[in-house]
Amino acid sequence: MDMEYRIDYDSSADALYIRIREDKIVDSIEITDKIIVDLNDKNEIVGIEILDFSKTKIDLSKLIIEGIETVVQMA
């Protein structure tokens, strides 16, 4: 299933947010101290926030090609 991600970067907070779907966020899970996953009421990923993004090793082009699952592996 192809997804269109919306990516927003807040330079003052050095935080990147990857929005996967436009659903309402009902829960958030802290995967690491720098990665937070937002979930909808069906436990599906709505978005992922990456804190201190400029200090991570996440390659956005690889993320887009290989999928969202690579975020945690590259963090």
PDB file of N, CA and C in Angstrom:
ATOM      1  N   MET A   1       0.832  -1.182   0.000  1.00  0.00           N
ATOM      2  CA  MET A   1       0.000   0.000   0.000  1.00  0.00           C
ATOM      3  C   MET A   1       0.875   1.242   0.000  1.00  0.00           C
ATOM      4  N   ASP A   2       0.730   2.095  -1.002  1.00  0.00           N
ATOM      5  CA  ASP A   2       1.488   3.332  -1.081  1.00  0.00           C
ATOM      6  C   ASP A   2       0.876   4.367  -0.152  1.00  0.00           C
ATOM      7  N   MET A   3       1.737   5.067   0.563  1.00  0.00           N
ATOM      8  CA  MET A   3       1.281   6.116   1.460  1.00  0.00           C
ATOM      9  C   MET A   3       1.977   7.404   1.082  1.00  0.00           C
ATOM     10  N   GLU A   4       1.267   8.508   1.254  1.00  0.00           N
ATOM     11  CA  GLU A   4       1.877   9.810   1.081  1.00  0.00           C
ATOM     12  C   GLU A   4       2.144  10.372   2.464  1.00  0.00           C
ATOM     13  N   TYR A   5       3.405  10.585   2.770  1.00  0.00           N
ATOM     14  CA  TYR A   5       3.775  11.132   4.059  1.00  0.00           C
ATOM     15  C   TYR A   5       3.804  12.655   3.961  1.00  0.00           C
ATOM     16  N   ARG A   6       3.456  13.319   5.043  1.00  0.00           N
ATOM     17  CA  ARG A   6       3.666  14.760   5.142  1.00  0.00           C
ATOM     18  C   ARG A   6       4.753  14.941   6.189  1.00  0.00           C
ATOM     19  N   ILE A   7       5.797  15.638   5.824  1.00  0.00           N
ATOM     20  CA  ILE A   7       6.933  15.805   6.718  1.00  0.00           C
ATOM     21  C   ILE A   7       7.063  17.279   7.083  1.00  0.00           C
ATOM     22  N   ASP A   8       7.102  17.553   8.391  1.00  0.00           N
ATOM     23  CA  ASP A   8       7.269  18.915   8.897  1.00  0.00           C
ATOM     24  C   ASP A   8       8.487  18.941   9.806  1.00  0.00           C
ATOM     25  N   TYR A   9       9.282  20.011   9.665  1.00  0.00           N
ATOM     26  CA  TYR A   9      10.466  20.163  10.507  1.00  0.00           C
ATOM     27  C   TYR A   9      10.388  21.492  11.239  1.00  0.00           C
ATOM     28  N   ASP A  10      10.554  21.452  12.550  1.00  0.00           N
ATOM     29  CA  ASP A  10      10.585  22.650  13.385  1.00  0.00           C
ATOM     30  C   ASP A  10      12.040  22.874  13.787  1.00  0.00           C
ATOM     31  N   SER A  11      12.682  23.850  13.150  1.00  0.00           N
ATOM     32  CA  SER A  11      14.111  24.060  13.389  1.00  0.00           C
ATOM     33  C   SER A  11      14.390  24.577  14.798  1.00  0.00           C
ATOM     34  N   SER A  12      13.481  25.354  15.377  1.00  0.00           N
ATOM     35  CA  SER A  12      13.725  25.865  16.729  1.00  0.00           C
ATOM     36  C   SER A  12      13.691  24.743  17.771  1.00  0.00           C
ATOM     37  N   ALA A  13      12.902  23.710  17.518  1.00  0.00           N
ATOM     38  CA  ALA A  13      12.829  22.559  18.431  1.00  0.00           C
ATOM     39  C   ALA A  13      13.694  21.400  17.953  1.00  0.00           C
ATOM     40  N   ASP A  14      14.228  21.509  16.739  1.00  0.00           N
ATOM     41  CA  ASP A  14      14.977  20.426  16.091  1.00  0.00           C
ATOM     42  C   ASP A  14      14.170  19.126  16.139  1.00  0.00           C
ATOM     43  N   ALA A  15      12.892  19.254  15.747  1.00  0.00           N
ATOM     44  CA  ALA A  15      11.974  18.107  15.768  1.00  0.00           C
ATOM     45  C   ALA A  15      11.370  17.907  14.384  1.00  0.00           C
ATOM     46  N   LEU A  16      11.363  16.665  13.944  1.00  0.00           N
ATOM     47  CA  LEU A  16      10.770  16.294  12.660  1.00  0.00           C
ATOM     48  C   LEU A  16       9.513  15.492  12.941  1.00  0.00           C
ATOM     49  N   TYR A  17       8.432  15.803  12.220  1.00  0.00           N
ATOM     50  CA  TYR A  17       7.197  15.041  12.374  1.00  0.00           C
ATOM     51  C   TYR A  17       6.807  14.472  11.025  1.00  0.00           C
ATOM     52  N   ILE A  18       6.596  13.168  10.984  1.00  0.00           N
ATOM     53  CA  ILE A  18       6.171  12.482   9.768  1.00  0.00           C
ATOM     54  C   ILE A  18       4.718  12.080   9.968  1.00  0.00           C
ATOM     55  N   ARG A  19       3.824  12.725   9.227  1.00  0.00           N
ATOM     56  CA  ARG A  19       2.381  12.446   9.321  1.00  0.00           C
ATOM     57  C   ARG A  19       2.041  11.415   8.263  1.00  0.00           C
ATOM     58  N   ILE A  20       1.483  10.292   8.689  1.00  0.00           N
ATOM     59  CA  ILE A  20       1.163   9.194   7.784  1.00  0.00           C
ATOM     60  C   ILE A  20      -0.296   9.214   7.373  1.00  0.00           C
ATOM     61  N   ARG A  21      -1.161   9.563   8.311  1.00  0.00           N
ATOM     62  CA  ARG A  21      -2.598   9.651   8.001  1.00  0.00           C
ATOM     63  C   ARG A  21      -3.194  10.792   8.814  1.00  0.00           C
ATOM     64  N   GLU A  22      -4.348  11.250   8.399  1.00  0.00           N
ATOM     65  CA  GLU A  22      -4.985  12.411   9.014  1.00  0.00           C
ATOM     66  C   GLU A  22      -5.951  12.048  10.138  1.00  0.00           C
ATOM     67  N   ASP A  23      -5.811  10.891  10.730  1.00  0.00           N
ATOM     68  CA  ASP A  23      -6.688  10.463  11.820  1.00  0.00           C
ATOM     69  C   ASP A  23      -6.397  11.237  13.106  1.00  0.00           C
ATOM     70  N   LYS A  24      -7.340  11.171  14.026  1.00  0.00           N
ATOM     71  CA  LYS A  24      -7.171  11.767  15.345  1.00  0.00           C
ATOM     72  C   LYS A  24      -6.198  10.918  16.160  1.00  0.00           C
ATOM     73  N   ILE A  25      -5.301  11.579  16.855  1.00  0.00           N
ATOM     74  CA  ILE A  25      -4.337  10.890  17.715  1.00  0.00           C
ATOM     75  C   ILE A  25      -4.999  10.612  19.061  1.00  0.00           C
ATOM     76  N   VAL A  26      -4.990   9.335  19.467  1.00  0.00           N
ATOM     77  CA  VAL A  26      -5.583   8.964  20.757  1.00  0.00           C
ATOM     78  C   VAL A  26      -4.553   8.422  21.751  1.00  0.00           C
ATOM     79  N   ASP A  27      -3.364   8.096  21.270  1.00  0.00           N
ATOM     80  CA  ASP A  27      -2.333   7.572  22.158  1.00  0.00           C
ATOM     81  C   ASP A  27      -0.968   7.829  21.540  1.00  0.00           C
ATOM     82  N   SER A  28       0.041   7.910  22.381  1.00  0.00           N
ATOM     83  CA  SER A  28       1.420   8.079  21.925  1.00  0.00           C
ATOM     84  C   SER A  28       2.301   7.094  22.673  1.00  0.00           C
ATOM     85  N   ILE A  29       3.261   6.537  21.960  1.00  0.00           N
ATOM     86  CA  ILE A  29       4.192   5.578  22.556  1.00  0.00           C
ATOM     87  C   ILE A  29       5.607   6.097  22.345  1.00  0.00           C
ATOM     88  N   GLU A  30       6.375   6.150  23.421  1.00  0.00           N
ATOM     89  CA  GLU A  30       7.767   6.559  23.333  1.00  0.00           C
ATOM     90  C   GLU A  30       8.593   5.323  22.992  1.00  0.00           C
ATOM     91  N   ILE A  31       9.078   5.273  21.749  1.00  0.00           N
ATOM     92  CA  ILE A  31       9.870   4.136  21.280  1.00  0.00           C
ATOM     93  C   ILE A  31      11.287   4.220  21.840  1.00  0.00           C
ATOM     94  N   THR A  32      11.871   5.397  21.738  1.00  0.00           N
ATOM     95  CA  THR A  32      13.155   5.703  22.370  1.00  0.00           C
ATOM     96  C   THR A  32      12.992   7.079  22.994  1.00  0.00           C
ATOM     97  N   ASP A  33      14.046   7.591  23.635  1.00  0.00           N
ATOM     98  CA  ASP A  33      13.935   8.931  24.213  1.00  0.00           C
ATOM     99  C   ASP A  33      13.842  10.012  23.139  1.00  0.00           C
ATOM    100  N   LYS A  34      14.050   9.655  21.880  1.00  0.00           N
ATOM    101  CA  LYS A  34      14.005  10.615  20.770  1.00  0.00           C
ATOM    102  C   LYS A  34      12.901  10.336  19.753  1.00  0.00           C
ATOM    103  N   ILE A  35      12.201   9.214  19.868  1.00  0.00           N
ATOM    104  CA  ILE A  35      11.177   8.846  18.877  1.00  0.00           C
ATOM    105  C   ILE A  35       9.851   8.554  19.575  1.00  0.00           C
ATOM    106  N   ILE A  36       8.818   9.282  19.141  1.00  0.00           N
ATOM    107  CA  ILE A  36       7.471   9.113  19.692  1.00  0.00           C
ATOM    108  C   ILE A  36       6.527   8.770  18.549  1.00  0.00           C
ATOM    109  N   VAL A  37       5.764   7.705  18.722  1.00  0.00           N
ATOM    110  CA  VAL A  37       4.817   7.258  17.699  1.00  0.00           C
ATOM    111  C   VAL A  37       3.406   7.590  18.171  1.00  0.00           C
ATOM    112  N   ASP A  38       2.649   8.277  17.315  1.00  0.00           N
ATOM    113  CA  ASP A  38       1.256   8.610  17.608  1.00  0.00           C
ATOM    114  C   ASP A  38       0.335   7.600  16.943  1.00  0.00           C
ATOM    115  N   LEU A  39      -0.700   7.166  17.683  1.00  0.00           N
ATOM    116  CA  LEU A  39      -1.627   6.135  17.205  1.00  0.00           C
ATOM    117  C   LEU A  39      -3.065   6.651  17.175  1.00  0.00           C
ATOM    118  N   ASN A  40      -3.867   6.065  16.285  1.00  0.00           N
ATOM    119  CA  ASN A  40      -5.297   6.378  16.243  1.00  0.00           C
ATOM    120  C   ASN A  40      -6.062   5.374  17.107  1.00  0.00           C
ATOM    121  N   ASP A  41      -7.395   5.428  17.045  1.00  0.00           N
ATOM    122  CA  ASP A  41      -8.213   4.537  17.870  1.00  0.00           C
ATOM    123  C   ASP A  41      -8.178   3.082  17.423  1.00  0.00           C
ATOM    124  N   LYS A  42      -7.586   2.815  16.248  1.00  0.00           N
ATOM    125  CA  LYS A  42      -7.433   1.435  15.764  1.00  0.00           C
ATOM    126  C   LYS A  42      -6.012   0.918  15.998  1.00  0.00           C
ATOM    127  N   ASN A  43      -5.223   1.693  16.753  1.00  0.00           N
ATOM    128  CA  ASN A  43      -3.830   1.354  17.034  1.00  0.00           C
ATOM    129  C   ASN A  43      -2.951   1.401  15.789  1.00  0.00           C
ATOM    130  N   GLU A  44      -3.351   2.185  14.791  1.00  0.00           N
ATOM    131  CA  GLU A  44      -2.554   2.379  13.578  1.00  0.00           C
ATOM    132  C   GLU A  44      -1.701   3.635  13.761  1.00  0.00           C
ATOM    133  N   ILE A  45      -0.536   3.635  13.139  1.00  0.00           N
ATOM    134  CA  ILE A  45       0.356   4.785  13.252  1.00  0.00           C
ATOM    135  C   ILE A  45      -0.225   5.971  12.490  1.00  0.00           C
ATOM    136  N   VAL A  46      -0.338   7.101  13.200  1.00  0.00           N
ATOM    137  CA  VAL A  46      -0.784   8.359  12.602  1.00  0.00           C
ATOM    138  C   VAL A  46       0.436   9.187  12.221  1.00  0.00           C
ATOM    139  N   GLY A  47       1.431   9.192  13.097  1.00  0.00           N
ATOM    140  CA  GLY A  47       2.631   9.966  12.831  1.00  0.00           C
ATOM    141  C   GLY A  47       3.761   9.577  13.753  1.00  0.00           C
ATOM    142  N   ILE A  48       4.942  10.071  13.389  1.00  0.00           N
ATOM    143  CA  ILE A  48       6.140   9.792  14.174  1.00  0.00           C
ATOM    144  C   ILE A  48       6.882  11.102  14.382  1.00  0.00           C
ATOM    145  N   GLU A  49       7.224  11.384  15.634  1.00  0.00           N
ATOM    146  CA  GLU A  49       8.010  12.566  15.953  1.00  0.00           C
ATOM    147  C   GLU A  49       9.427  12.127  16.298  1.00  0.00           C
ATOM    148  N   ILE A  50      10.395  12.818  15.708  1.00  0.00           N
ATOM    149  CA  ILE A  50      11.799  12.518  15.967  1.00  0.00           C
ATOM    150  C   ILE A  50      12.430  13.771  16.557  1.00  0.00           C
ATOM    151  N   LEU A  51      12.846  13.681  17.821  1.00  0.00           N
ATOM    152  CA  LEU A  51      13.458  14.803  18.514  1.00  0.00           C
ATOM    153  C   LEU A  51      14.958  14.836  18.245  1.00  0.00           C
ATOM    154  N   ASP A  52      15.549  16.018  18.356  1.00  0.00           N
ATOM    155  CA  ASP A  52      16.981  16.202  18.061  1.00  0.00           C
ATOM    156  C   ASP A  52      17.318  15.627  16.692  1.00  0.00           C
ATOM    157  N   PHE A  53      16.477  15.923  15.721  1.00  0.00           N
ATOM    158  CA  PHE A  53      16.591  15.302  14.402  1.00  0.00           C
ATOM    159  C   PHE A  53      17.949  15.534  13.750  1.00  0.00           C
ATOM    160  N   SER A  54      18.502  16.729  13.882  1.00  0.00           N
ATOM    161  CA  SER A  54      19.776  17.015  13.213  1.00  0.00           C
ATOM    162  C   SER A  54      20.916  16.152  13.748  1.00  0.00           C
ATOM    163  N   LYS A  55      20.734  15.558  14.917  1.00  0.00           N
ATOM    164  CA  LYS A  55      21.772  14.716  15.520  1.00  0.00           C
ATOM    165  C   LYS A  55      21.571  13.229  15.227  1.00  0.00           C
ATOM    166  N   THR A  56      20.489  12.890  14.518  1.00  0.00           N
ATOM    167  CA  THR A  56      20.226  11.480  14.219  1.00  0.00           C
ATOM    168  C   THR A  56      20.922  11.061  12.934  1.00  0.00           C
ATOM    169  N   LYS A  57      20.918   9.765  12.693  1.00  0.00           N
ATOM    170  CA  LYS A  57      21.502   9.215  11.470  1.00  0.00           C
ATOM    171  C   LYS A  57      20.414   8.804  10.490  1.00  0.00           C
ATOM    172  N   ILE A  58      19.218   9.356  10.657  1.00  0.00           N
ATOM    173  CA  ILE A  58      18.097   8.980   9.801  1.00  0.00           C
ATOM    174  C   ILE A  58      18.244   9.638   8.433  1.00  0.00           C
ATOM    175  N   ASP A  59      18.173   8.835   7.405  1.00  0.00           N
ATOM    176  CA  ASP A  59      18.254   9.286   6.017  1.00  0.00           C
ATOM    177  C   ASP A  59      16.827   9.352   5.464  1.00  0.00           C
ATOM    178  N   LEU A  60      16.308  10.575   5.263  1.00  0.00           N
ATOM    179  CA  LEU A  60      14.918  10.717   4.820  1.00  0.00           C
ATOM    180  C   LEU A  60      14.661  10.093   3.466  1.00  0.00           C
ATOM    181  N   SER A  61      15.610  10.171   2.551  1.00  0.00           N
ATOM    182  CA  SER A  61      15.388   9.560   1.236  1.00  0.00           C
ATOM    183  C   SER A  61      15.258   8.046   1.364  1.00  0.00           C
ATOM    184  N   LYS A  62      16.066   7.438   2.224  1.00  0.00           N
ATOM    185  CA  LYS A  62      15.965   5.995   2.462  1.00  0.00           C
ATOM    186  C   LYS A  62      14.637   5.664   3.139  1.00  0.00           C
ATOM    187  N   LEU A  63      14.231   6.514   4.061  1.00  0.00           N
ATOM    188  CA  LEU A  63      12.958   6.325   4.746  1.00  0.00           C
ATOM    189  C   LEU A  63      11.800   6.311   3.756  1.00  0.00           C
ATOM    190  N   ILE A  64      11.793   7.244   2.839  1.00  0.00           N
ATOM    191  CA  ILE A  64      10.715   7.338   1.857  1.00  0.00           C
ATOM    192  C   ILE A  64      10.702   6.120   0.946  1.00  0.00           C
ATOM    193  N   ILE A  65      11.866   5.662   0.545  1.00  0.00           N
ATOM    194  CA  ILE A  65      11.952   4.511  -0.359  1.00  0.00           C
ATOM    195  C   ILE A  65      11.626   3.205   0.363  1.00  0.00           C
ATOM    196  N   GLU A  66      12.186   3.000   1.544  1.00  0.00           N
ATOM    197  CA  GLU A  66      12.062   1.714   2.235  1.00  0.00           C
ATOM    198  C   GLU A  66      10.881   1.625   3.189  1.00  0.00           C
ATOM    199  N   GLY A  67      10.331   2.742   3.589  1.00  0.00           N
ATOM    200  CA  GLY A  67       9.164   2.723   4.463  1.00  0.00           C
ATOM    201  C   GLY A  67       9.465   3.176   5.870  1.00  0.00           C
ATOM    202  N   ILE A  68       8.420   3.418   6.585  1.00  0.00           N
ATOM    203  CA  ILE A  68       8.484   4.002   7.915  1.00  0.00           C
ATOM    204  C   ILE A  68       9.153   3.090   8.943  1.00  0.00           C
ATOM    205  N   GLU A  69       9.175   1.786   8.696  1.00  0.00           N
ATOM    206  CA  GLU A  69       9.760   0.846   9.651  1.00  0.00           C
ATOM    207  C   GLU A  69      11.245   1.105   9.864  1.00  0.00           C
ATOM    208  N   THR A  70      11.893   1.767   8.925  1.00  0.00           N
ATOM    209  CA  THR A  70      13.326   2.009   9.038  1.00  0.00           C
ATOM    210  C   THR A  70      13.665   3.089  10.052  1.00  0.00           C
ATOM    211  N   VAL A  71      12.683   3.871  10.500  1.00  0.00           N
ATOM    212  CA  VAL A  71      12.961   4.971  11.422  1.00  0.00           C
ATOM    213  C   VAL A  71      13.637   4.485  12.688  1.00  0.00           C
ATOM    214  N   VAL A  72      13.090   3.502  13.343  1.00  0.00           N
ATOM    215  CA  VAL A  72      13.639   3.031  14.607  1.00  0.00           C
ATOM    216  C   VAL A  72      15.000   2.384  14.398  1.00  0.00           C
ATOM    217  N   GLN A  73      15.174   1.672  13.307  1.00  0.00           N
ATOM    218  CA  GLN A  73      16.446   1.010  13.034  1.00  0.00           C
ATOM    219  C   GLN A  73      17.563   2.019  12.796  1.00  0.00           C
ATOM    220  N   MET A  74      17.241   3.163  12.201  1.00  0.00           N
ATOM    221  CA  MET A  74      18.267   4.146  11.869  1.00  0.00           C
ATOM    222  C   MET A  74      18.508   5.149  12.985  1.00  0.00           C
ATOM    223  N   ALA A  75      17.652   5.195  13.996  1.00  0.00           N
ATOM    224  CA  ALA A  75      17.773   6.206  15.060  1.00  0.00           C
ATOM    225  C   ALA A  75      18.946   5.917  15.972  1.00  0.00           C
TER     226      ALA A  75
END
